[in-house]
JSON list of C-alpha atoms in Angstrom, two decimals:
[
{"chain": "A", "resi": 428, "resn": "MET", "atom": "CA", "xyz": [27.89, 13.23, 24.44]},
{"chain": "A", "resi": 429, "resn": "LYS", "atom": "CA", "xyz": [30.04, 10.68, 23.25]},
{"chain": "A", "resi": 430, "resn": "ILE", "atom": "CA", "xyz": [27.69, 8.06, 23.87]},
{"chain": "A", "resi": 431, "resn": "LYS", "atom": "CA", "xyz": [24.92, 9.28, 21.99]},
{"chain": "A", "resi": 432, "resn": "SER", "atom": "CA", "xyz": [27.31, 10.01, 18.90]},
{"chain": "A", "resi": 433, "resn": "ARG", "atom": "CA", "xyz": [28.27, 6.43, 19.11]},
{"chain": "A", "resi": 434, "resn": "HIS", "atom": "CA", "xyz": [24.28, 5.21, 19.06]},
{"chain": "A", "resi": 435, "resn": "LYS", "atom": "CA", "xyz": [24.29, 7.33, 16.09]},
{"chain": "A", "resi": 436, "resn": "LYS", "atom": "CA", "xyz": [26.82, 6.28, 14.04]},
{"chain": "A", "resi": 437, "resn": "VAL", "atom": "CA", "xyz": [25.68, 2.42, 14.81]},
{"chain": "A", "resi": 438, "resn": "LEU", "atom": "CA", "xyz": [22.11, 3.64, 13.93]},
{"chain": "A", "resi": 439, "resn": "VAL", "atom": "CA", "xyz": [23.51, 5.30, 10.42]},
{"chain": "A", "resi": 440, "resn": "GLU", "atom": "CA", "xyz": [25.32, 1.98, 9.97]},
{"chain": "A", "resi": 441, "resn": "ILE", "atom": "CA", "xyz": [22.41, -0.26, 10.24]},
{"chain": "A", "resi": 442, "resn": "ILE", "atom": "CA", "xyz": [20.41, 1.47, 8.15]},
{"chain": "A", "resi": 443, "resn": "CYS", "atom": "CA", "xyz": [23.22, 1.49, 5.33]},
{"chain": "A", "resi": 444, "resn": "LEU", "atom": "CA", "xyz": [23.18, -2.22, 5.76]},
{"chain": "A", "resi": 445, "resn": "LEU", "atom": "CA", "xyz": [19.49, -2.52, 5.56]},
{"chain": "A", "resi": 446, "resn": "PHE", "atom": "CA", "xyz": [19.54, -0.13, 2.35]},
{"chain": "A", "resi": 447, "resn": "ILE", "atom": "CA", "xyz": [22.61, -2.27, 0.77]},
{"chain": "A", "resi": 448, "resn": "ILE", "atom": "CA", "xyz": [20.16, -5.59, 1.38]},
{"chain": "A", "resi": 449, "resn": "LEU", "atom": "CA", "xyz": [17.27, -4.14, 0.10]},
{"chain": "A", "resi": 450, "resn": "PHE", "atom": "CA", "xyz": [18.69, -2.99, -2.84]},
{"chain": "A", "resi": 451, "resn": "VAL", "atom": "CA", "xyz": [20.80, -6.13, -3.71]},
{"chain": "A", "resi": 452, "resn": "TYR", "atom": "CA", "xyz": [17.98, -8.34, -3.18]},
{"chain": "A", "resi": 453, "resn": "ALA", "atom": "CA", "xyz": [15.43, -6.04, -4.94]},
{"chain": "A", "resi": 454, "resn": "GLY", "atom": "CA", "xyz": [17.89, -5.60, -8.29]},
{"chain": "A", "resi": 455, "resn": "LEU", "atom": "CA", "xyz": [18.86, -9.02, -8.60]},
{"chain": "A", "resi": 456, "resn": "THR", "atom": "CA", "xyz": [15.67, -10.87, -7.92]},
{"chain": "A", "resi": 457, "resn": "LYS", "atom": "CA", "xyz": [14.57, -7.94, -10.93]},
{"chain": "A", "resi": 458, "resn": "LEU", "atom": "CA", "xyz": [17.42, -8.93, -12.83]},
{"chain": "A", "resi": 459, "resn": "MET", "atom": "CA", "xyz": [16.61, -12.90, -12.54]},
{"chain": "A", "resi": 460, "resn": "GLU", "atom": "CA", "xyz": [12.79, -12.46, -13.15]},
{"chain": "A", "resi": 461, "resn": "GLY", "atom": "CA", "xyz": [13.48, -9.92, -15.99]},
{"chain": "A", "resi": 462, "resn": "ASP", "atom": "CA", "xyz": [10.36, -10.95, -18.58]},
{"chain": "A", "resi": 463, "resn": "ARG", "atom": "CA", "xyz": [7.96, -10.80, -15.15]},
{"chain": "A", "resi": 464, "resn": "PHE", "atom": "CA", "xyz": [9.38, -7.65, -14.18]},
{"chain": "A", "resi": 465, "resn": "TYR", "atom": "CA", "xyz": [9.55, -6.10, -17.90]},
{"chain": "A", "resi": 466, "resn": "THR", "atom": "CA", "xyz": [5.48, -7.61, -18.71]},
{"chain": "A", "resi": 467, "resn": "ASN", "atom": "CA", "xyz": [4.98, -5.61, -15.15]},
{"chain": "A", "resi": 468, "resn": "LEU", "atom": "CA", "xyz": [6.17, -2.70, -16.18]},
{"chain": "A", "resi": 469, "resn": "ASN", "atom": "CA", "xyz": [4.40, -3.02, -19.93]},
{"chain": "A", "resi": 470, "resn": "ASN", "atom": "CA", "xyz": [1.26, -3.91, -18.09]},
{"chain": "A", "resi": 471, "resn": "SER", "atom": "CA", "xyz": [1.36, -0.80, -15.72]},
{"chain": "A", "resi": 472, "resn": "PRO", "atom": "CA", "xyz": [-1.48, 1.78, -16.47]},
{"chain": "A", "resi": 473, "resn": "LEU", "atom": "CA", "xyz": [1.62, 4.79, -15.42]},
{"chain": "A", "resi": 474, "resn": "PHE", "atom": "CA", "xyz": [4.23, 2.63, -17.87]},
{"chain": "A", "resi": 475, "resn": "GLY", "atom": "CA", "xyz": [2.87, 1.31, -20.71]},
{"chain": "A", "resi": 476, "resn": "ILE", "atom": "CA", "xyz": [4.94, 2.33, -23.26]},
{"chain": "A", "resi": 477, "resn": "LYS", "atom": "CA", "xyz": [7.24, -0.79, -24.41]},
{"chain": "A", "resi": 478, "resn": "THR", "atom": "CA", "xyz": [10.46, 1.03, -25.25]},
{"chain": "A", "resi": 479, "resn": "LEU", "atom": "CA", "xyz": [10.46, 2.65, -21.87]},
{"chain": "A", "resi": 480, "resn": "ALA", "atom": "CA", "xyz": [9.44, -0.35, -19.91]},
{"chain": "A", "resi": 481, "resn": "GLY", "atom": "CA", "xyz": [12.49, -2.30, -21.66]},
{"chain": "A", "resi": 482, "resn": "ILE", "atom": "CA", "xyz": [15.12, 0.08, -20.84]},
{"chain": "A", "resi": 483, "resn": "MET", "atom": "CA", "xyz": [13.32, 0.53, -17.59]},
{"chain": "A", "resi": 484, "resn": "SER", "atom": "CA", "xyz": [13.35, -2.98, -16.69]},
{"chain": "A", "resi": 485, "resn": "TRP", "atom": "CA", "xyz": [17.17, -2.88, -17.20]},
{"chain": "A", "resi": 486, "resn": "VAL", "atom": "CA", "xyz": [18.18, 0.55, -15.45]},
{"chain": "A", "resi": 487, "resn": "ILE", "atom": "CA", "xyz": [16.09, 0.21, -12.14]},
{"chain": "A", "resi": 488, "resn": "PRO", "atom": "CA", "xyz": [17.81, -2.68, -11.27]},
{"chain": "A", "resi": 489, "resn": "ILE", "atom": "CA", "xyz": [21.11, -1.96, -11.98]},
{"chain": "A", "resi": 490, "resn": "LEU", "atom": "CA", "xyz": [20.54, 1.36, -10.29]},
{"chain": "A", "resi": 491, "resn": "GLU", "atom": "CA", "xyz": [19.83, -0.30, -7.08]},
{"chain": "A", "resi": 492, "resn": "ILE", "atom": "CA", "xyz": [22.84, -2.65, -6.92]},
{"chain": "A", "resi": 493, "resn": "MET", "atom": "CA", "xyz": [25.19, 0.55, -8.05]},
{"chain": "A", "resi": 494, "resn": "ILE", "atom": "CA", "xyz": [23.08, 2.53, -5.27]},
{"chain": "A", "resi": 495, "resn": "ALA", "atom": "CA", "xyz": [24.30, -0.66, -2.86]},
{"chain": "A", "resi": 496, "resn": "ALA", "atom": "CA", "xyz": [27.75, -0.57, -4.15]},
{"chain": "A", "resi": 497, "resn": "LEU", "atom": "CA", "xyz": [27.98, 3.42, -3.05]},
{"chain": "A", "resi": 498, "resn": "LEU", "atom": "CA", "xyz": [26.35, 2.74, 0.47]},
{"chain": "A", "resi": 499, "resn": "ALA", "atom": "CA", "xyz": [29.10, 0.13, 0.93]},
{"chain": "A", "resi": 500, "resn": "TRP", "atom": "CA", "xyz": [32.17, 2.19, 0.14]},
{"chain": "A", "resi": 501, "resn": "PRO", "atom": "CA", "xyz": [32.66, 4.89, 2.87]},
{"chain": "A", "resi": 502, "resn": "LYS", "atom": "CA", "xyz": [33.60, 7.71, 0.59]},
{"chain": "A", "resi": 503, "resn": "THR", "atom": "CA", "xyz": [30.24, 7.59, -1.19]},
{"chain": "A", "resi": 504, "resn": "ARG", "atom": "CA", "xyz": [28.16, 6.58, 1.37]},
{"chain": "A", "resi": 505, "resn": "LEU", "atom": "CA", "xyz": [26.54, 9.99, 1.69]},
{"chain": "A", "resi": 506, "resn": "ILE", "atom": "CA", "xyz": [26.08, 10.01, -2.13]},
{"chain": "A", "resi": 507, "resn": "GLY", "atom": "CA", "xyz": [24.63, 6.75, -1.57]},
{"chain": "A", "resi": 508, "resn": "LEU", "atom": "CA", "xyz": [21.81, 7.68, 1.10]},
{"chain": "A", "resi": 509, "resn": "TYR", "atom": "CA", "xyz": [20.88, 10.37, -1.12]},
{"chain": "A", "resi": 510, "resn": "SER", "atom": "CA", "xyz": [20.76, 8.33, -4.09]},
{"chain": "A", "resi": 511, "resn": "ALA", "atom": "CA", "xyz": [18.67, 6.03, -2.10]},
{"chain": "A", "resi": 512, "resn": "LEU", "atom": "CA", "xyz": [16.68, 8.23, -0.72]},
{"chain": "A", "resi": 513, "resn": "GLY", "atom": "CA", "xyz": [15.82, 10.10, -4.41]},
{"chain": "A", "resi": 514, "resn": "LEU", "atom": "CA", "xyz": [15.14, 6.56, -5.81]},
{"chain": "A", "resi": 515, "resn": "MET", "atom": "CA", "xyz": [12.65, 5.53, -2.81]},
{"chain": "A", "resi": 516, "resn": "ILE", "atom": "CA", "xyz": [10.99, 8.76, -3.35]},
{"chain": "A", "resi": 517, "resn": "ILE", "atom": "CA", "xyz": [10.26, 7.90, -7.05]},
{"chain": "A", "resi": 518, "resn": "PHE", "atom": "CA", "xyz": [9.34, 4.20, -6.23]},
{"chain": "A", "resi": 519, "resn": "THR", "atom": "CA", "xyz": [6.69, 5.62, -3.55]},
{"chain": "A", "resi": 520, "resn": "ALA", "atom": "CA", "xyz": [5.18, 8.29, -6.08]},
{"chain": "A", "resi": 521, "resn": "TYR", "atom": "CA", "xyz": [4.86, 5.54, -8.59]},
{"chain": "A", "resi": 522, "resn": "THR", "atom": "CA", "xyz": [3.25, 3.30, -5.72]},
{"chain": "A", "resi": 523, "resn": "ALA", "atom": "CA", "xyz": [1.22, 6.30, -4.99]},
{"chain": "A", "resi": 524, "resn": "GLY", "atom": "CA", "xyz": [0.13, 6.75, -8.84]},
{"chain": "A", "resi": 525, "resn": "ILE", "atom": "CA", "xyz": [-1.02, 3.37, -8.93]},
{"chain": "A", "resi": 526, "resn": "LEU", "atom": "CA", "xyz": [-2.87, 3.53, -5.53]},
{"chain": "A", "resi": 527, "resn": "PHE", "atom": "CA", "xyz": [-4.75, 6.79, -6.33]},
{"chain": "A", "resi": 528, "resn": "ILE", "atom": "CA", "xyz": [-4.54, 7.58, -10.12]},
{"chain": "A", "resi": 529, "resn": "SER", "atom": "CA", "xyz": [-4.42, 4.34, -11.76]},
{"chain": "A", "resi": 530, "resn": "PRO", "atom": "CA", "xyz": [-8.23, 2.86, -13.24]},
{"chain": "A", "resi": 531, "resn": "TYR", "atom": "CA", "xyz": [-6.54, -0.38, -11.78]},
{"chain": "A", "resi": 532, "resn": "ALA", "atom": "CA", "xyz": [-3.49, -1.90, -9.93]},
{"chain": "A", "resi": 533, "resn": "PRO", "atom": "CA", "xyz": [-0.95, -4.16, -11.85]},
{"chain": "A", "resi": 534, "resn": "CYS", "atom": "CA", "xyz": [1.19, -6.50, -10.33]},
{"chain": "A", "resi": 535, "resn": "SER", "atom": "CA", "xyz": [3.68, -5.82, -8.08]},
{"chain": "A", "resi": 536, "resn": "CYS", "atom": "CA", "xyz": [7.31, -6.44, -8.31]},
{"chain": "A", "resi": 537, "resn": "GLY", "atom": "CA", "xyz": [9.39, -9.29, -7.91]},
{"chain": "A", "resi": 538, "resn": "GLY", "atom": "CA", "xyz": [10.53, -11.42, -5.02]},
{"chain": "A", "resi": 539, "resn": "VAL", "atom": "CA", "xyz": [9.14, -12.18, -1.46]},
{"chain": "A", "resi": 540, "resn": "ILE", "atom": "CA", "xyz": [7.86, -8.01, -1.85]},
{"chain": "A", "resi": 541, "resn": "THR", "atom": "CA", "xyz": [5.47, -9.35, -4.29]},
{"chain": "A", "resi": 542, "resn": "LEU", "atom": "CA", "xyz": [3.48, -10.80, -1.84]},
{"chain": "A", "resi": 543, "resn": "LEU", "atom": "CA", "xyz": [2.68, -7.49, -0.49]},
{"chain": "A", "resi": 544, "resn": "SER", "atom": "CA", "xyz": [-0.18, -5.54, -1.66]},
{"chain": "A", "resi": 545, "resn": "TRP", "atom": "CA", "xyz": [-0.02, -1.82, -3.14]},
{"chain": "A", "resi": 546, "resn": "LYS", "atom": "CA", "xyz": [-1.15, -0.68, -0.01]},
{"chain": "A", "resi": 547, "resn": "GLN", "atom": "CA", "xyz": [1.52, -2.33, 2.14]},
{"chain": "A", "resi": 548, "resn": "HIS", "atom": "CA", "xyz": [4.31, -1.14, -0.50]},
{"chain": "A", "resi": 549, "resn": "PHE", "atom": "CA", "xyz": [3.76, 2.42, -0.15]},
{"chain": "A", "resi": 550, "resn": "ILE", "atom": "CA", "xyz": [3.73, 2.22, 3.68]},
{"chain": "A", "resi": 551, "resn": "LEU", "atom": "CA", "xyz": [7.04, 0.36, 3.30]},
{"chain": "A", "resi": 552, "resn": "ASN", "atom": "CA", "xyz": [8.66, 2.44, 1.10]},
{"chain": "A", "resi": 553, "resn": "THR", "atom": "CA", "xyz": [7.65, 5.43, 3.09]},
{"chain": "A", "resi": 554, "resn": "LEU", "atom": "CA", "xyz": [9.25, 3.80, 6.14]},
{"chain": "A", "resi": 555, "resn": "TRP", "atom": "CA", "xyz": [12.01, 3.67, 3.70]},
{"chain": "A", "resi": 556, "resn": "ILE", "atom": "CA", "xyz": [12.11, 6.94, 2.95]},
{"chain": "A", "resi": 557, "resn": "VAL", "atom": "CA", "xyz": [12.16, 7.94, 6.59]},
{"chain": "A", "resi": 558, "resn": "LEU", "atom": "CA", "xyz": [14.86, 5.91, 7.42]},
{"chain": "A", "resi": 559, "resn": "ALA", "atom": "CA", "xyz": [17.38, 7.60, 4.41]},
{"chain": "A", "resi": 560, "resn": "ILE", "atom": "CA", "xyz": [15.98, 11.03, 6.10]},
{"chain": "A", "resi": 561, "resn": "MET", "atom": "CA", "xyz": [17.34, 10.02, 9.07]},
{"chain": "A", "resi": 562, "resn": "GLY", "atom": "CA", "xyz": [20.77, 8.40, 7.79]},
{"chain": "A", "resi": 563, "resn": "ILE", "atom": "CA", "xyz": [21.52, 11.63, 5.62]},
{"chain": "A", "resi": 564, "resn": "VAL", "atom": "CA", "xyz": [20.51, 13.94, 9.03]},
{"chain": "A", "resi": 565, "resn": "LEU", "atom": "CA", "xyz": [22.64, 11.75, 11.37]},
{"chain": "A", "resi": 566, "resn": "TYR", "atom": "CA", "xyz": [25.93, 11.21, 8.84]},
{"chain": "A", "resi": 567, "resn": "PRO", "atom": "CA", "xyz": [27.55, 14.75, 9.20]},
{"chain": "A", "resi": 568, "resn": "LYS", "atom": "CA", "xyz": [26.95, 15.17, 12.72]},
{"chain": "A", "resi": 569, "resn": "PHE", "atom": "CA", "xyz": [29.33, 12.31, 13.57]},
{"chain": "A", "resi": 570, "resn": "ARG", "atom": "CA", "xyz": [31.48, 12.36, 10.22]},
{"chain": "A", "resi": 571, "resn": "LYS", "atom": "CA", "xyz": [33.33, 15.50, 11.77]},
{"chain": "A", "resi": 572, "resn": "LEU", "atom": "CA", "xyz": [34.07, 14.25, 14.83]},
{"chain": "A", "resi": 573, "resn": "TYR", "atom": "CA", "xyz": [34.94, 10.70, 13.82]},
{"chain": "A", "resi": 574, "resn": "GLY", "atom": "CA", "xyz": [35.76, 10.69, 9.79]},
{"chain": "A", "resi": 575, "resn": "PRO", "atom": "CA", "xyz": [33.94, 9.11, 7.10]},
{"chain": "A", "resi": 576, "resn": "VAL", "atom": "CA", "xyz": [31.77, 6.03, 7.99]},
{"chain": "A", "resi": 577, "resn": "SER", "atom": "CA", "xyz": [31.62, 2.76, 6.45]},
{"chain": "A", "resi": 578, "resn": "CYS", "atom": "CA", "xyz": [29.20, 0.39, 7.35]},
{"chain": "B", "resi": 91, "resn": "MET", "atom": "CA", "xyz": [36.98, -3.13, 14.04]},
{"chain": "B", "resi": 92, "resn": "LYS", "atom": "CA", "xyz": [37.86, -1.66, 10.88]},
{"chain": "B", "resi": 93, "resn": "ASN", "atom": "CA", "xyz": [37.66, -5.21, 9.67]},
{"chain": "B", "resi": 94, "resn": "LEU", "atom": "CA", "xyz": [34.31, -5.24, 10.77]},
{"chain": "B", "resi": 95, "resn": "LYS", "atom": "CA", "xyz": [33.34, -2.36, 8.92]},
{"chain": "B", "resi": 96, "resn": "LEU", "atom": "CA", "xyz": [34.37, -3.93, 5.94]},
{"chain": "B", "resi": 97, "resn": "ILE", "atom": "CA", "xyz": [33.11, -7.57, 6.03]},
{"chain": "B", "resi": 98, "resn": "LEU", "atom": "CA", "xyz": [29.66, -6.54, 7.21]},
{"chain": "B", "resi": 99, "resn": "PRO", "atom": "CA", "xyz": [28.87, -4.66, 3.87]},
{"chain": "B", "resi": 100, "resn": "MET", "atom": "CA", "xyz": [30.12, -7.54, 2.22]},
{"chain": "B", "resi": 101, "resn": "LEU", "atom": "CA", "xyz": [27.97, -9.83, 4.34]},
{"chain": "B", "resi": 102, "resn": "ALA", "atom": "CA", "xyz": [24.98, -8.03, 3.28]},
{"chain": "B", "resi": 103, "resn": "PHE", "atom": "CA", "xyz": [25.65, -8.46, -0.21]},
{"chain": "B", "resi": 104, "resn": "VAL", "atom": "CA", "xyz": [26.57, -12.16, 0.31]},
{"chain": "B", "resi": 105, "resn": "LEU", "atom": "CA", "xyz": [23.15, -12.51, 2.39]},
{"chain": "B", "resi": 106, "resn": "ALA", "atom": "CA", "xyz": [21.25, -10.37, -0.06]},
{"chain": "B", "resi": 107, "resn": "ILE", "atom": "CA", "xyz": [22.18, -12.36, -3.02]},
{"chain": "B", "resi": 108, "resn": "GLY", "atom": "CA", "xyz": [21.41, -15.77, -1.14]},
{"chain": "B", "resi": 109, "resn": "MET", "atom": "CA", "xyz": [18.23, -14.21, -0.30]},
{"chain": "B", "resi": 110, "resn": "SER", "atom": "CA", "xyz": [17.24, -13.21, -4.10]},
{"chain": "B", "resi": 111, "resn": "PHE", "atom": "CA", "xyz": [18.23, -17.15, -5.02]},
{"chain": "B", "resi": 112, "resn": "ALA", "atom": "CA", "xyz": [16.20, -18.37, -2.12]},
{"chain": "B", "resi": 113, "resn": "PHE", "atom": "CA", "xyz": [13.01, -16.23, -2.78]},
{"chain": "B", "resi": 114, "resn": "VAL", "atom": "CA", "xyz": [13.48, -16.08, -6.85]},
{"chain": "B", "resi": 115, "resn": "SER", "atom": "CA", "xyz": [12.09, -20.05, -7.20]},
{"chain": "B", "resi": 116, "resn": "ALA", "atom": "CA", "xyz": [9.83, -19.61, -4.03]},
{"chain": "B", "resi": 117, "resn": "THR", "atom": "CA", "xyz": [7.70, -16.86, -5.37]},
{"chain": "B", "resi": 118, "resn": "ASP", "atom": "CA", "xyz": [7.79, -17.75, -9.18]},
{"chain": "B", "resi": 119, "resn": "GLU", "atom": "CA", "xyz": [4.23, -17.95, -9.67]},
{"chain": "B", "resi": 120, "resn": "ASP", "atom": "CA", "xyz": [4.53, -16.46, -13.19]},
{"chain": "B", "resi": 121, "resn": "PHE", "atom": "CA", "xyz": [1.41, -14.01, -12.55]},
{"chain": "B", "resi": 122, "resn": "TYR", "atom": "CA", "xyz": [1.77, -11.53, -15.01]},
{"chain": "B", "resi": 123, "resn": "VAL", "atom": "CA", "xyz": [-0.84, -9.73, -16.32]},
{"chain": "B", "resi": 124, "resn": "SER", "atom": "CA", "xyz": [-3.41, -7.73, -14.12]},
{"chain": "B", "resi": 125, "resn": "GLY", "atom": "CA", "xyz": [-7.17, -8.17, -15.96]},
{"chain": "B", "resi": 126, "resn": "TYR", "atom": "CA", "xyz": [-10.95, -9.31, -14.41]},
{"chain": "B", "resi": 127, "resn": "VAL", "atom": "CA", "xyz": [-12.91, -12.28, -15.09]},
{"chain": "B", "resi": 128, "resn": "ILE", "atom": "CA", "xyz": [-16.92, -11.77, -14.98]},
{"chain": "B", "resi": 129, "resn": "ILE", "atom": "CA", "xyz": [-18.37, -14.54, -12.18]},
{"chain": "B", "resi": 130, "resn": "ASP", "atom": "CA", "xyz": [-22.28, -14.19, -11.68]},
{"chain": "B", "resi": 131, "resn": "ASN", "atom": "CA", "xyz": [-22.60, -10.88, -13.49]},
{"chain": "B", "resi": 132, "resn": "GLU", "atom": "CA", "xyz": [-19.98, -9.57, -11.18]},
{"chain": "B", "resi": 133, "resn": "GLN", "atom": "CA", "xyz": [-16.23, -8.41, -12.04]},
{"chain": "B", "resi": 134, "resn": "TYR", "atom": "CA", "xyz": [-13.16, -9.99, -10.20]},
{"chain": "B", "resi": 135, "resn": "PRO", "atom": "CA", "xyz": [-9.73, -8.87, -10.49]},
{"chain": "B", "resi": 136, "resn": "VAL", "atom": "CA", "xyz": [-7.12, -11.48, -11.52]},
{"chain": "B", "resi": 137, "resn": "GLU", "atom": "CA", "xyz": [-3.17, -11.98, -12.16]},
{"chain": "B", "resi": 138, "resn": "VAL", "atom": "CA", "xyz": [-2.48, -14.30, -14.65]},
{"chain": "B", "resi": 139, "resn": "ASP", "atom": "CA", "xyz": [0.45, -15.18, -16.91]},
{"chain": "B", "resi": 140, "resn": "CYS", "atom": "CA", "xyz": [-0.70, -14.66, -20.51]},
{"chain": "B", "resi": 141, "resn": "ASN", "atom": "CA", "xyz": [1.00, -13.36, -23.50]},
{"chain": "B", "resi": 142, "resn": "LEU", "atom": "CA", "xyz": [-0.07, -10.62, -24.93]},
{"chain": "B", "resi": 143, "resn": "GLN", "atom": "CA", "xyz": [1.60, -11.47, -28.46]},
{"chain": "B", "resi": 144, "resn": "SER", "atom": "CA", "xyz": [-0.81, -13.99, -29.51]},
{"chain": "B", "resi": 145, "resn": "GLN", "atom": "CA", "xyz": [-4.28, -14.47, -30.96]},
{"chain": "B", "resi": 146, "resn": "GLN", "atom": "CA", "xyz": [-5.74, -16.99, -28.53]},
{"chain": "B", "resi": 147, "resn": "ASP", "atom": "CA", "xyz": [-7.73, -16.27, -25.70]},
{"chain": "B", "resi": 148, "resn": "CYS", "atom": "CA", "xyz": [-6.74, -16.14, -21.91]},
{"chain": "B", "resi": 149, "resn": "THR", "atom": "CA", "xyz": [-8.92, -18.09, -19.93]},
{"chain": "B", "resi": 150, "resn": "VAL", "atom": "CA", "xyz": [-8.67, -19.10, -16.26]},
{"chain": "B", "resi": 151, "resn": "GLU", "atom": "CA", "xyz": [-9.84, -22.28, -14.34]},
{"chain": "B", "resi": 152, "resn": "ILE", "atom": "CA", "xyz": [-10.80, -20.99, -10.94]},
{"chain": "B", "resi": 153, "resn": "GLU", "atom": "CA", "xyz": [-10.36, -23.32, -7.88]},
{"chain": "B", "resi": 154, "resn": "GLY", "atom": "CA", "xyz": [-13.71, -25.05, -7.02]},
{"chain": "B", "resi": 155, "resn": "LEU", "atom": "CA", "xyz": [-16.10, -23.53, -10.00]},
{"chain": "B", "resi": 156, "resn": "SER", "atom": "CA", "xyz": [-16.38, -25.63, -13.35]},
{"chain": "B", "resi": 157, "resn": "GLY", "atom": "CA", "xyz": [-15.74, -24.10, -16.79]},
{"chain": "B", "resi": 158, "resn": "GLU", "atom": "CA", "xyz": [-13.41, -21.83, -18.23]},
{"chain": "B", "resi": 159, "resn": "PHE", "atom": "CA", "xyz": [-13.13, -18.00, -17.47]},
{"chain": "B", "resi": 160, "resn": "GLN", "atom": "CA", "xyz": [-12.36, -15.04, -20.09]},
{"chain": "B", "resi": 161, "resn": "VAL", "atom": "CA", "xyz": [-9.59, -12.80, -18.71]},
{"chain": "B", "resi": 162, "resn": "PHE", "atom": "CA", "xyz": [-10.60, -9.50, -19.58]},
{"chain": "B", "resi": 163, "resn": "ASP", "atom": "CA", "xyz": [-8.16, -6.38, -20.06]},
{"chain": "B", "resi": 164, "resn": "PRO", "atom": "CA", "xyz": [-9.46, -3.55, -17.32]},
{"chain": "B", "resi": 165, "resn": "LEU", "atom": "CA", "xyz": [-8.88, -0.70, -19.54]},
{"chain": "B", "resi": 166, "resn": "THR", "atom": "CA", "xyz": [-10.61, -1.71, -23.00]},
{"chain": "B", "resi": 167, "resn": "ASP", "atom": "CA", "xyz": [-12.71, -4.61, -21.52]},
{"chain": "B", "resi": 168, "resn": "GLN", "atom": "CA", "xyz": [-11.75, -6.64, -24.58]},
{"chain": "B", "resi": 169, "resn": "PRO", "atom": "CA", "xyz": [-10.60, -10.65, -24.09]},
{"chain": "B", "resi": 170, "resn": "ILE", "atom": "CA", "xyz": [-6.91, -10.58, -23.40]},
{"chain": "B", "resi": 171, "resn": "LYS", "atom": "CA", "xyz": [-4.87, -13.38, -25.83]},
{"chain": "B", "resi": 172, "resn": "ASP", "atom": "CA", "xyz": [-2.47, -15.82, -24.45]},
{"chain": "B", "resi": 173, "resn": "GLY", "atom": "CA", "xyz": [0.16, -18.34, -26.18]},
{"chain": "B", "resi": 174, "resn": "THR", "atom": "CA", "xyz": [-1.18, -21.31, -25.41]},
{"chain": "B", "resi": 175, "resn": "GLY", "atom": "CA", "xyz": [-4.99, -21.27, -25.47]},
{"chain": "B", "resi": 176, "resn": "GLU", "atom": "CA", "xyz": [-4.58, -23.72, -22.05]},
{"chain": "B", "resi": 177, "resn": "PRO", "atom": "CA", "xyz": [-7.02, -22.25, -19.08]},
{"chain": "B", "resi": 178, "resn": "TYR", "atom": "CA", "xyz": [-4.57, -21.20, -16.20]},
{"chain": "B", "resi": 179, "resn": "PRO", "atom": "CA", "xyz": [-5.62, -22.83, -12.69]},
{"chain": "B", "resi": 180, "resn": "ILE", "atom": "CA", "xyz": [-5.98, -19.77, -9.94]},
{"chain": "B", "resi": 181, "resn": "PRO", "atom": "CA", "xyz": [-7.52, -19.21, -6.77]},
{"chain": "B", "resi": 182, "resn": "ASP", "atom": "CA", "xyz": [-10.92, -18.14, -6.38]},
{"chain": "B", "resi": 183, "resn": "PRO", "atom": "CA", "xyz": [-10.61, -14.33, -6.61]},
{"chain": "B", "resi": 184, "resn": "ARG", "atom": "CA", "xyz": [-13.56, -13.83, -4.58]},
{"chain": "B", "resi": 185, "resn": "ASP", "atom": "CA", "xyz": [-12.08, -15.08, -1.82]}
]
């Protein structure tokens, strides 16, 4: 039983680290390719308001980096996991909108992830949602045994 | 072990920062706008770095094909404008 709990702890730590890498990478890439990200949002059929695209081109990457910081700090880690889940649900809903509702598909976001198609994006985002749920489900059980967890 | 728990997230941050710097130029193709071109009366989606503020037409040069191709907005079917007037070289969208 103890080994099982330890495995859960390691699993949550791995999930947490993966989310930190994802959000810091995605956030910094969006900030460094700011013009590109803004234009992508501006061209999006679901996001085509210039003022909103301008605001979101700053809010999204800053939010991603903030969530990564929440995940890194043991006391705010569970909040970080919930925030990561919320953000991934929003991203997945947006991707689903592009895939199933939008009349055309705009360019995807920056970095290496831009090489993925929207369908691949959708699958990848769904996997991240599953990971976040796993992290949340596993987290409180061993928190009672070991206290707050840091990754 | 406690140190490791503190160091690992920091390492994850450093890794992600390094990755973002490493890949930001590797994928810098500046393909900003989604539009389409017409080849042999067929529409093919393309992604081109067009500046929507300009009044000059956005055109592309397609690898393996001669001449310039006008890029159209998929929503309005109007020609997309760009800042330079120079055609952008892109791979063949039919591939």
